[in-house]
């Protein structure tokens, strides 16, 4: 295993080199001197250079001391086999001189490039060593009279120089055509051949990409066929002389013809890592008339392997660059802002859209701390990285310009550590449209309120006015006085209920948090509604299996069935408000069955699909289903049944279900209604087990500071039935005020 000395101040560089080289090369980290001057570097290199096969000098991390390290290593008398790779910034490459044999890696290039360079250099050095052994062997053999021994050192020098050129050529990133042409030229100089043609596969055919000594028309039009087929099958060098025995080759004639057309004697395959044929090199004899030796052809074979790897690497680099450019173009043009933050809380990348939204310059933010961005944006990204959990949706408001942004952050574990990817959208215009729509809804609501209020008040006042006009004439009549008292009190109560219900919508709904048993509350609601209808003898509610009372006229009998399957023993909510909502739905269910029927009240654990966002609140939720077998609601009326002043009966003004919906949604729950004419209606109240934060909380706080008015609520259908509840609410508020 080869050994490389590593001089760096960067732990990231050491980590990346261990990843890309550690499997095949032993990396020995050395502590670079920090004091100025060459003396410390000279001592370091004298001790270690003779023990290593290469040096990786991370000048980009050494800073000012890189100058002394480069000078010391350049004058240390490095052995010929030593591979030196310097990772340098653009400024360092311009300032510091270095020997020509060094390989330079820009600090912006990926570390995978270092693996290609180091591996190729070691292989080329090994080939040079084998070639040197070959030259030494030849120097010991009897030389022809025409060859003088004094010329041998020049030949060895030529081989070494050519190999250095090949090493530098393969180590540099050049255009494909320039690389192949330069490789062919240096190979011709290395071997001293007169004719050479390099064919590379492209679009299913092998065409000439570099040649020397071959006619132009052959180069322009010739396509190899027989030689690639043979070399792909056999994977070894083919000499023309081997075709002298035609019975040994079924395609000897075709192979001979291609050798003759090219005027060459040897064909060498160029195989990639998967042993697939990527090219063919055909060579003639040397210009001195000598045939190419087996050692030389073996060297050429391995050099072509390196060329194949280089071409493959360049193709991968181009593909990666094309893909990177594609993603860059997409991120540049997409209307969603994209922000990427690295494990060190520094900005890795951001597209122009997010720079525009945040009011920063994309070019100035790369590599900068996340804190240069607005604090409200940085806090959301920090949250995702600290908790290692994604932030699905968050709205933030920029302090300058009051722009509203929607953010979602993903936490991704990558090969270089955890990365946060934030998507940022501009919600300012959407919020403006929502506010305008809300204002329009409020305007429509109050228009309908004014119309319905004037209508109801007019009806009540007409009755009171008529009886008031008749009062002087018929005061002596006892029946008239009783009728007068009943009508006036009823109409005044009706107006009072309407005004109180409207007061319910006039300010944010305040909730009092308390834990209670949901089962006990539901049982109490059933009991209260049963007593209410029994007292008025408008309906009889009996439990499943109980004997109903003797019917009185057309009084309907309602059979009530309970089925409580929720798991949470206690619920954190406003108990009085929950009672109001449940009793109103129970009362509606009874009134929707004027001829009697069954009323089922049940509880279950809520599921994610019960909520519009498709996600359960923290702590879970419970679903209360109240189902009747009454007349049902018309399909065209069902979507509007919770709107103000929409009712299916002749009594009331249609605010009951609107109030129920507001109570449920104020608890961050959801009201669901399913109905079919002639089969009944099911009303579901989905409530969180734990009290959730709600946008109205802030409004309630502000309203409490500005007003001390108390809101009262009574049922629009039966004011007397709600008297006890109103009193309970009043006692609770007084207790709360006293505790405060």
XYZ file of C-alpha atoms in Angstrom:
740
model
C 0.000 0.000 0.000
C 1.272 3.464 -0.925
C 1.873 6.104 1.742
C 1.064 9.810 1.445
C 2.108 12.567 3.835
C -0.661 15.080 4.544
C 0.090 18.638 5.675
C -3.085 20.551 6.490
C -4.709 22.679 9.158
C -8.181 21.594 7.995
C -9.942 18.690 9.646
C -12.422 18.674 6.730
C -9.599 18.130 4.225
C -8.240 15.217 6.260
C -11.719 13.728 6.536
C -12.428 14.013 2.807
C -9.041 12.540 1.801
C -9.602 9.598 4.132
C -12.946 9.034 2.405
C -11.634 9.138 -1.165
C -8.120 7.634 -0.668
C -8.195 5.759 2.622
C -9.170 2.382 1.172
C -6.088 2.016 -1.036
C -3.565 4.554 0.294
C -2.189 5.050 3.801
C -2.490 8.723 4.814
C -0.037 9.977 7.438
C -1.119 13.371 8.822
C 1.755 15.655 9.848
C 1.397 18.780 11.970
C 2.543 21.706 9.804
C 4.864 24.241 11.476
C 3.211 27.524 12.334
C 6.301 29.705 12.812
C 7.556 31.701 9.803
C 10.610 30.423 7.962
C 11.756 27.280 6.200
C 13.792 25.687 8.990
C 10.926 23.793 10.613
C 9.636 22.565 7.241
C 13.167 21.456 6.211
C 13.495 19.310 9.354
C 10.076 17.826 8.776
C 10.763 16.857 5.160
C 14.241 15.470 5.884
C 12.663 13.058 8.370
C 9.604 11.962 6.419
C 10.163 12.273 2.647
C 12.350 9.178 2.370
C 9.600 7.105 4.010
C 6.676 8.201 1.784
C 5.484 7.720 -1.773
C 3.736 11.072 -2.018
C 2.939 14.397 -0.358
C -0.418 16.202 -0.235
C 0.269 19.841 0.671
C -2.957 21.680 1.560
C -1.580 25.166 0.963
C -5.116 26.597 0.977
C -5.402 25.838 4.709
C -1.817 26.754 5.680
C -2.313 30.435 4.981
C 0.885 32.521 5.153
C 3.092 29.536 6.091
C 2.227 27.858 2.774
C 5.018 29.866 1.144
C 7.694 28.277 3.367
C 6.250 24.806 2.914
C 6.275 25.110 -0.876
C 9.848 26.464 -0.962
C 11.113 23.798 1.428
C 9.482 20.930 -0.458
C 10.677 22.285 -3.818
C 14.332 22.368 -2.651
C 14.280 19.186 -0.575
C 15.651 17.016 -3.368
C 12.513 14.929 -3.657
C 12.981 11.419 -5.083
C 11.842 10.762 -8.647
C 9.108 8.379 -7.486
C 7.552 10.937 -5.126
C 4.118 12.265 -6.095
C 3.473 15.853 -4.941
C -0.064 17.257 -4.999
C -0.635 20.848 -3.870
C -4.121 22.133 -3.104
C -3.920 25.884 -3.668
C -6.112 28.932 -4.016
C -6.068 30.940 -7.240
C -4.023 33.673 -5.553
C -1.457 31.156 -4.265
C -1.073 29.647 -7.730
C -0.176 33.106 -9.051
C 2.176 34.060 -6.190
C 4.203 30.920 -5.427
C 6.530 29.235 -7.903
C 6.684 25.430 -7.847
C 8.444 22.665 -9.814
C 6.854 21.560 -13.081
C 6.356 17.988 -11.906
C 3.904 18.954 -9.161
C 0.200 18.447 -9.672
C -2.013 21.338 -8.570
C -5.576 20.895 -7.271
C -7.653 24.072 -7.033
C -9.296 24.586 -3.634
C -12.676 24.768 -5.404
C -12.327 21.346 -7.042
C -13.949 18.271 -5.428
C -11.752 15.852 -3.503
C -12.742 13.045 -5.895
C -10.428 14.800 -8.342
C -7.535 14.217 -5.911
C -8.240 10.501 -5.986
C -8.040 10.435 -9.781
C -4.818 12.457 -9.835
C -3.017 10.527 -7.092
C -4.056 7.098 -8.365
C -3.037 7.911 -11.925
C 0.292 9.362 -10.868
C 1.162 6.272 -8.841
C 0.266 4.019 -11.761
C 2.320 6.096 -14.172
C 5.261 6.104 -11.771
C 4.993 2.318 -11.551
C 4.974 2.150 -15.347
C 8.024 4.416 -15.436
C 9.759 2.137 -12.962
C 9.016 -0.902 -15.142
C 10.266 0.976 -18.175
C 13.465 1.898 -16.336
C 13.983 -1.772 -15.511
C 13.467 -2.539 -19.204
C 16.081 0.036 -20.194
C 18.489 -1.334 -17.602
C 17.945 -4.808 -19.002
C 18.585 -3.612 -22.546
C 21.699 -1.765 -21.501
C 23.115 -5.043 -20.242
C 22.444 -6.837 -23.558
C 24.950 -6.812 -26.500
C 24.224 -3.732 -28.563
C 24.153 -3.635 -32.371
C 27.128 -1.968 -33.946
C 24.996 0.969 -35.091
C 23.903 1.775 -31.515
C 26.419 3.428 -29.253
C 26.213 2.930 -25.523
C 26.519 6.660 -25.019
C 23.081 7.028 -26.577
C 21.343 4.843 -23.956
C 21.106 7.516 -21.254
C 19.443 9.794 -23.813
C 16.873 7.127 -24.629
C 16.057 6.600 -20.945
C 15.761 10.343 -20.469
C 13.366 10.504 -23.443
C 11.192 7.789 -21.891
C 11.121 9.544 -18.557
C 10.239 12.891 -20.095
C 7.506 11.342 -22.235
C 6.029 9.586 -19.206
C 6.064 12.833 -17.252
C 4.238 14.479 -20.116
C 1.681 11.688 -20.206
C 1.220 11.957 -16.443
C 0.631 15.704 -16.651
C -1.678 15.305 -19.665
C -3.887 12.724 -17.976
C -3.874 14.679 -14.724
C -5.190 17.865 -16.302
C -8.758 18.556 -17.258
C -8.800 19.434 -20.944
C -11.141 19.296 -23.877
C -11.589 15.742 -25.119
C -10.103 16.350 -28.564
C -7.077 18.192 -27.142
C -6.487 15.456 -24.574
C -6.564 12.657 -27.177
C -4.352 14.522 -29.628
C -1.780 15.318 -26.937
C -1.858 11.728 -25.671
C -1.204 10.374 -29.181
C 1.677 12.808 -29.720
C 3.374 11.952 -26.431
C 2.879 8.225 -27.025
C 4.497 8.551 -30.452
C 7.463 10.309 -28.857
C 7.654 7.680 -26.140
C 7.742 4.720 -28.523
C 9.341 6.343 -31.549
C 6.853 4.909 -34.050
C 6.163 6.266 -37.529
C 2.440 5.501 -37.785
C -0.143 5.662 -35.060
C -3.963 5.851 -35.047
C -6.207 6.157 -32.033
C -9.845 5.108 -32.516
C -12.552 5.859 -29.945
C -16.075 4.475 -29.861
C -18.816 6.965 -30.557
C -22.382 6.520 -31.837
C -21.778 2.780 -32.252
C -18.683 3.140 -34.513
C -14.928 3.388 -33.923
C -13.546 6.503 -35.629
C -10.093 8.088 -35.697
C -9.650 10.844 -33.098
C -5.849 11.252 -33.369
C -3.304 9.929 -35.858
C 0.132 10.456 -37.354
C 1.671 9.145 -40.578
C -1.657 7.909 -42.012
C -3.280 9.239 -45.186
C -5.878 11.915 -44.687
C -8.615 10.120 -46.666
C -8.171 7.029 -44.509
C -8.422 9.114 -41.358
C -11.505 10.941 -42.648
C -13.559 7.979 -43.863
C -12.202 4.789 -42.293
C -14.227 2.932 -39.647
C -12.783 0.004 -37.733
C -14.932 -3.118 -37.604
C -12.980 -6.374 -37.424
C -10.279 -5.206 -34.995
C -12.756 -3.846 -32.369
C -14.778 -7.051 -32.581
C -11.681 -9.185 -31.958
C -10.209 -6.978 -29.219
C -13.548 -6.693 -27.390
C -13.782 -10.481 -27.415
C -10.170 -11.310 -26.485
C -9.159 -8.225 -24.488
C -5.453 -8.505 -25.401
C -2.860 -7.078 -27.792
C -2.933 -8.366 -31.387
C 0.164 -8.391 -33.643
C -0.248 -8.547 -37.408
C 2.375 -11.277 -37.523
C 0.041 -13.562 -35.555
C -2.308 -13.591 -38.552
C 0.259 -15.559 -40.570
C -1.518 -18.747 -39.511
C -4.964 -18.040 -41.018
C -6.533 -21.168 -39.507
C -6.023 -19.650 -36.046
C -8.330 -16.695 -36.844
C -11.729 -17.066 -38.442
C -11.664 -13.356 -39.401
C -7.977 -13.216 -40.366
C -8.704 -11.725 -43.792
C -10.728 -8.824 -42.408
C -8.159 -8.163 -39.685
C -5.300 -8.224 -42.200
C -7.144 -5.815 -44.487
C -7.593 -3.243 -41.680
C -3.892 -3.543 -40.722
C -2.945 -3.028 -44.387
C -5.182 0.027 -44.812
C -3.672 1.659 -41.732
C -0.126 0.482 -42.439
C 0.282 -0.684 -38.845
C 1.480 -3.853 -37.173
C -0.044 -3.908 -33.680
C -3.528 -3.229 -32.230
C -3.902 -2.488 -28.506
C -7.322 -2.408 -26.825
C -8.388 0.489 -24.599
C -10.574 -1.024 -21.851
C -12.474 0.810 -19.128
C -13.051 -0.253 -15.521
C -15.774 -2.674 -16.570
C -13.523 -4.220 -19.224
C -15.617 -2.757 -22.009
C -13.818 -1.703 -25.186
C -13.776 2.087 -25.471
C -11.064 2.461 -28.108
C -8.306 0.885 -30.218
C -4.720 2.028 -30.732
C -2.910 0.775 -33.839
C 0.879 1.150 -34.074
C 3.506 0.595 -36.757
C 7.090 -0.469 -36.114
C 9.570 2.001 -34.726
C 11.158 4.431 -37.157
C 14.455 2.643 -36.515
C 12.914 -0.565 -37.892
C 12.684 -2.371 -34.572
C 9.499 -4.130 -33.515
C 7.756 -3.077 -30.330
C 8.702 -5.295 -27.403
C 6.175 -7.040 -25.165
C 7.177 -4.824 -22.246
C 6.536 -1.709 -24.288
C 3.164 -2.991 -25.427
C 2.272 -3.885 -21.853
C 3.131 -0.338 -20.861
C 0.967 1.014 -23.707
C -1.869 -1.276 -22.608
C -1.821 0.188 -19.104
C -1.517 3.735 -20.387
C -4.623 3.185 -22.489
C -6.385 1.940 -19.379
C -5.539 5.240 -17.709
C -6.739 7.134 -20.767
C -10.042 5.214 -20.663
C -10.480 6.132 -17.005
C -9.695 9.748 -17.784
C -12.293 9.833 -20.560
C -14.818 8.166 -18.280
C -14.038 10.635 -15.528
C -14.427 13.572 -17.899
C -17.773 12.239 -19.073
C -18.956 11.897 -15.480
C -17.725 15.407 -14.719
C -19.613 16.764 -17.734
C -22.740 14.881 -16.720
C -22.445 16.165 -13.166
C -21.822 19.694 -14.431
C -24.805 19.468 -16.782
C -26.974 18.203 -13.942
C -25.677 20.910 -11.610
C -26.357 23.539 -14.274
C -29.849 22.132 -14.775
C -30.623 22.344 -11.059
C -29.076 25.816 -10.929
C -31.272 26.976 -13.799
C -34.350 25.497 -12.142
C -33.577 27.110 -8.767
C -32.844 30.411 -10.500
C -36.168 30.490 -12.315
C -38.447 28.908 -9.715
C -40.752 31.317 -7.914
C -40.225 29.597 -4.547
C -37.257 30.747 -2.492
C -34.754 27.979 -1.661
C -32.233 28.357 1.180
C -29.670 25.648 2.070
C -27.761 25.801 5.369
C -24.820 23.528 6.234
C -23.977 21.736 9.496
C -21.880 24.687 10.683
C -24.950 26.982 10.458
C -23.473 28.713 7.431
C -25.342 29.437 4.219
C -24.411 26.922 1.524
C -26.659 28.270 -1.214
C -29.700 30.423 -1.840
C -31.489 31.165 -5.075
C -32.275 34.667 -6.369
C -35.912 34.420 -5.300
C -35.156 33.982 -1.593
C -32.509 36.718 -1.822
C -35.160 39.028 -3.262
C -37.680 38.127 -0.558
C -35.184 38.656 2.276
C -33.643 41.783 0.782
C -30.090 40.404 0.556
C -27.580 39.737 -2.218
C -27.082 36.061 -3.112
C -23.417 36.533 -4.034
C -22.608 38.059 -0.629
C -24.347 35.352 1.445
C -22.515 32.209 0.348
C -20.486 30.801 3.248
C -21.752 33.474 5.650
C -23.333 32.697 9.066
C -27.075 32.214 9.114
C -27.331 35.182 11.489
C -26.909 37.663 8.608
C -30.505 36.853 7.595
C -33.520 38.348 9.388
C -33.880 36.848 12.867
C -37.418 35.541 12.294
C -36.192 33.499 9.299
C -32.980 32.287 10.945
C -34.894 31.144 14.058
C -37.062 28.736 12.046
C -33.985 27.169 10.389
C -32.168 26.948 13.743
C -35.200 25.177 15.212
C -35.120 22.486 12.521
C -31.362 21.926 12.932
C -31.434 21.848 16.739
C -34.446 19.538 17.004
C -33.399 17.502 13.931
C -37.052 17.579 12.927
C -38.690 19.229 9.906
C -40.760 22.361 10.352
C -43.811 21.720 8.147
C -45.235 25.235 7.951
C -44.474 28.495 9.681
C -45.494 32.078 8.916
C -43.088 34.904 9.724
C -43.324 38.648 9.218
C -40.241 40.594 8.168
C -39.664 43.682 10.316
C -38.944 45.846 7.284
C -41.916 46.244 4.974
C -44.137 43.890 7.013
C -43.823 41.244 4.290
C -45.403 37.924 5.337
C -43.444 34.790 4.413
C -44.411 31.138 4.588
C -41.538 28.803 5.523
C -41.138 25.040 5.577
C -37.778 23.521 6.558
C -36.562 19.975 5.870
C -33.765 18.356 7.887
C -31.549 16.152 5.681
C -28.626 13.932 6.698
C -26.064 14.127 3.869
C -22.575 12.755 3.350
C -21.124 16.048 4.568
C -23.296 16.314 7.653
C -26.835 17.524 8.393
C -28.272 20.112 6.027
C -31.379 22.274 6.401
C -33.340 23.077 3.241
C -35.839 25.907 3.639
C -38.570 26.739 1.123
C -39.784 30.333 1.363
C -42.926 31.775 -0.238
C -44.291 35.300 -0.260
C -47.720 35.256 1.416
C -48.199 39.023 1.518
C -50.632 39.172 -1.394
C -52.444 36.031 -0.219
C -52.873 37.533 3.250
C -54.165 40.738 1.701
C -56.715 38.766 -0.323
C -57.723 36.746 2.727
C -58.188 39.936 4.720
C -60.294 41.426 1.918
C -62.379 38.231 1.755
C -62.798 38.289 5.538
C -63.897 41.910 5.422
C -66.388 41.038 2.681
C -67.738 38.145 4.750
C -68.086 40.373 7.796
C -69.859 42.998 5.720
C -72.250 40.380 4.359
C -72.766 38.965 7.855
C -73.654 42.305 9.406
C -75.894 43.146 6.448
C -77.819 39.938 7.084
C -77.790 40.642 10.827
C -79.243 44.098 10.294
C -81.951 42.748 8.000
C -82.911 39.836 10.259
C -82.686 41.934 13.417
C -84.973 44.596 11.990
C -87.384 41.885 10.839
C -87.503 40.137 14.240
C -87.740 43.385 16.182
C -90.524 44.604 13.916
C -92.507 41.381 14.455
C -92.174 41.645 18.228
C -92.933 45.358 18.339
C -96.012 44.923 16.130
C -97.478 42.442 18.619
C -96.637 44.676 21.590
C -97.995 47.749 19.763
C -101.320 46.088 18.923
C -101.887 44.898 22.484
C -100.784 48.299 23.787
C -103.378 50.041 21.617
C -106.129 47.659 22.797
C -105.143 47.892 26.444
C -107.241 51.020 27.365
C -110.388 49.554 25.828
C -110.129 45.971 27.084
C -108.224 46.389 30.313
C -111.224 45.212 32.332
C -111.269 41.869 30.549
C -109.342 39.307 32.613
C -108.678 37.064 29.604
C -107.231 39.995 27.642
C -104.965 41.003 30.520
C -103.619 37.448 30.808
C -103.096 37.245 27.059
C -101.448 40.676 27.076
C -99.054 39.631 29.836
C -98.135 36.380 28.082
C -97.585 37.938 24.638
C -95.582 40.932 25.848
C -93.314 38.865 28.087
C -92.779 36.296 25.300
C -91.904 38.920 22.708
C -89.586 40.776 25.105
C -87.838 37.475 25.898
C -87.561 36.791 22.188
C -85.883 40.155 21.597
C -83.666 39.594 24.637
C -82.487 36.201 23.321
C -81.772 37.691 19.898
C -79.736 40.557 21.347
C -77.768 38.238 23.664
C -76.994 35.841 20.841
C -75.767 38.700 18.695
C -73.604 39.829 21.608
C -71.970 36.394 21.420
C -70.508 37.367 18.021
C -69.595 40.933 18.925
C -66.296 40.115 20.626
C -63.715 37.298 20.773
C -64.892 34.271 22.726
C -63.054 33.909 26.054
C -62.481 30.383 27.359
C -61.856 29.182 30.894
C -59.476 26.221 31.005
C -60.354 23.348 33.303
C -60.040 19.578 33.297
C -63.222 17.535 33.556
C -64.605 14.085 32.836
C -66.149 14.097 29.375
C -68.393 11.152 30.256
C -69.856 13.004 33.252
C -70.462 16.129 31.178
C -72.240 14.185 28.421
C -74.402 12.372 30.968
C -75.320 15.734 32.533
C -76.197 17.149 29.098
C -78.548 14.235 28.365
C -80.168 14.630 31.795
C -80.669 18.401 31.366
C -82.247 18.064 27.922
C -84.464 15.181 29.132
C -85.776 17.288 32.027
C -86.287 20.313 29.792
C -88.501 18.531 27.263
C -90.332 16.564 29.995
C -91.148 19.767 31.864
C -92.692 21.269 28.753
C -94.134 17.870 27.778
C -92.967 18.501 24.206
C -91.031 15.202 24.065
C -90.150 12.262 26.325
C -86.496 11.060 26.341
C -85.947 7.551 27.718
C -82.864 5.344 27.904
C -82.590 2.168 25.853
C -84.668 -0.506 27.595
C -86.665 1.905 29.794
C -90.474 2.039 29.693
C -91.659 5.390 28.279
C -94.341 7.345 30.173
C -97.938 7.355 29.086
C -98.162 9.472 25.936
C -99.956 12.777 26.211
C -101.576 13.736 22.947
C -98.990 13.818 20.137
C -95.948 14.021 22.429
C -93.095 12.095 20.693
C -90.991 9.481 22.508
C -87.211 9.582 21.898
C -85.087 6.538 22.810
C -81.578 7.619 23.847
C -78.613 5.259 23.508
C -75.144 6.011 24.912
C -71.849 4.514 23.727
C -68.707 6.092 25.222
C -65.461 4.569 23.825
C -62.971 7.429 24.168
C -59.756 6.658 26.080
C -58.826 10.001 27.657
C -60.251 10.011 31.211
C -60.309 13.818 31.353
C -60.449 16.624 28.808
C -58.884 20.089 29.092
C -61.452 22.574 27.751
C -64.083 25.153 28.732
C -66.668 22.924 30.452
C -69.562 25.416 30.283
C -69.005 26.075 26.580
C -68.817 22.343 25.807
C -72.102 21.836 27.694
C -73.720 24.638 25.667
C -72.617 23.115 22.370
C -73.580 19.520 23.205
C -76.980 20.430 24.695
C -77.836 22.554 21.685
C -77.037 19.696 19.294
C -79.049 17.274 21.482
C -81.957 19.733 21.496
C -81.782 20.047 17.706
C -81.769 16.258 17.372
C -84.952 15.976 19.464
C -86.677 18.769 17.545
C -85.732 17.119 14.211
C -87.811 14.058 15.291
C -91.357 15.442 15.801
C -92.837 11.935 15.539
C -90.281 10.246 17.821
C -87.245 8.131 17.041
C -83.798 7.162 18.319
C -80.989 9.444 19.479
C -77.466 7.969 19.699
C -74.703 9.828 21.522
C -71.278 8.174 21.240
C -67.592 8.992 21.625
C -64.484 7.599 19.902
C -60.843 8.537 19.439
C -60.453 11.074 16.650
C -58.212 10.285 13.665
C -56.028 12.567 11.556
C -58.600 12.792 8.752
C -61.100 14.332 11.179
C -59.055 17.560 10.914
C -58.789 19.691 7.809
C -54.967 19.744 7.981
C -54.848 15.933 8.177
C -52.882 16.008 11.440
C -53.944 15.305 15.021
C -53.224 18.020 17.597
C -50.703 17.410 20.360
C -52.227 15.105 22.987
C -54.808 13.627 20.600
C -58.489 14.394 20.178
C -61.914 12.918 20.911
C -64.921 12.756 18.586
C -68.482 13.201 19.942
C -71.164 11.884 17.537
C -74.856 12.775 18.053
C -77.072 10.976 15.547
C -80.853 11.117 15.171
C -83.373 9.337 12.977
C -85.322 12.468 12.141
C -86.354 14.222 8.960
C -82.823 15.120 7.841
C -81.557 18.237 6.077
C -81.963 19.003 2.395
C -78.802 18.541 0.332
C -78.801 22.119 -0.962
C -79.150 23.464 2.590
C -76.532 21.218 4.250
C -73.402 23.289 3.309
C -75.065 26.441 4.724
C -76.634 24.968 7.858
C -74.025 26.556 10.176
C -74.328 30.007 8.611
C -76.103 32.696 10.659
C -79.916 32.880 10.321
C -80.181 29.599 8.378
C -82.762 27.288 9.970
C -84.923 24.313 8.968
C -87.702 25.011 11.471
C -90.287 27.705 12.074
C -88.887 28.539 15.506
C -85.707 30.444 16.295
C -83.677 32.721 14.082
C -80.965 30.260 12.998
C -78.016 31.182 15.203
C -77.777 27.967 17.242
C -75.470 25.860 15.039
C -73.457 28.989 14.215
C -72.721 29.372 17.938
C -71.904 25.653 18.264
C -69.439 25.898 15.381
C -67.756 28.929 16.928
C -67.386 27.175 20.300
C -65.888 24.046 18.708
C -63.493 25.943 16.438
C -62.485 28.230 19.317
C -61.249 25.010 20.989
C -59.208 24.307 17.775
C -61.691 21.546 16.956
C -63.956 20.840 14.027
C -67.732 20.560 13.534
C -68.879 17.924 10.993
C -72.490 17.447 9.838
C -73.803 14.564 7.727
C -77.466 14.268 6.785
C -79.886 12.665 4.345
C -83.534 13.507 3.904
C -85.795 10.928 5.545
C -82.917 9.078 7.272
C -81.625 11.502 9.890
C -78.662 13.670 10.760
C -75.300 13.057 12.450
C -73.485 15.973 14.068
C -69.864 15.362 15.140
C -67.917 17.587 17.543
C -64.168 16.884 17.274
C -62.322 18.382 20.271
C -58.620 18.235 21.248
C -57.939 16.448 24.534
C -55.548 19.256 25.528
C -56.304 22.941 25.140
C -54.562 24.262 22.011
C -53.217 27.714 21.198
C -55.617 29.726 19.038
C -55.229 33.041 17.125
C -58.170 34.500 19.105
C -56.211 34.178 22.363
C -54.414 37.420 21.604
C -57.670 39.141 20.665
C -59.270 38.012 23.944
C -56.348 39.487 25.905
C -56.616 42.793 24.063
C -60.405 42.890 24.509
C -60.054 42.183 28.248
C -57.756 45.170 28.611
C -60.078 47.514 26.747
C -63.488 46.409 28.028
C -65.014 44.801 31.092
C -68.410 44.025 29.512
C -69.758 40.556 30.374
C -71.238 38.407 27.600
C -74.341 36.362 28.412
C -75.770 33.522 26.352
C -79.236 32.008 26.262
C -80.870 29.479 23.955
C -82.864 31.064 21.161
C -85.499 28.319 21.338
C -86.016 28.131 25.103
C -84.787 31.012 27.307
C -86.020 29.327 30.482
C -83.998 26.180 29.817
C -80.803 28.212 29.763
C -81.490 30.200 32.909
C -79.615 27.747 35.136
C -76.672 27.665 32.738
C -76.483 31.438 32.491
C -76.464 31.641 36.279
C -73.691 29.050 36.427
C -71.643 31.035 33.929
C -72.196 34.188 35.949
C -71.039 32.464 39.161
C -67.996 31.094 37.394
C -67.033 34.503 36.031
C -67.388 36.098 39.442
C -65.183 33.377 40.920
C -62.606 33.884 38.175
C -62.615 37.640 38.680
C -62.183 37.175 42.426
C -59.243 34.813 41.917
C -57.585 37.334 39.647
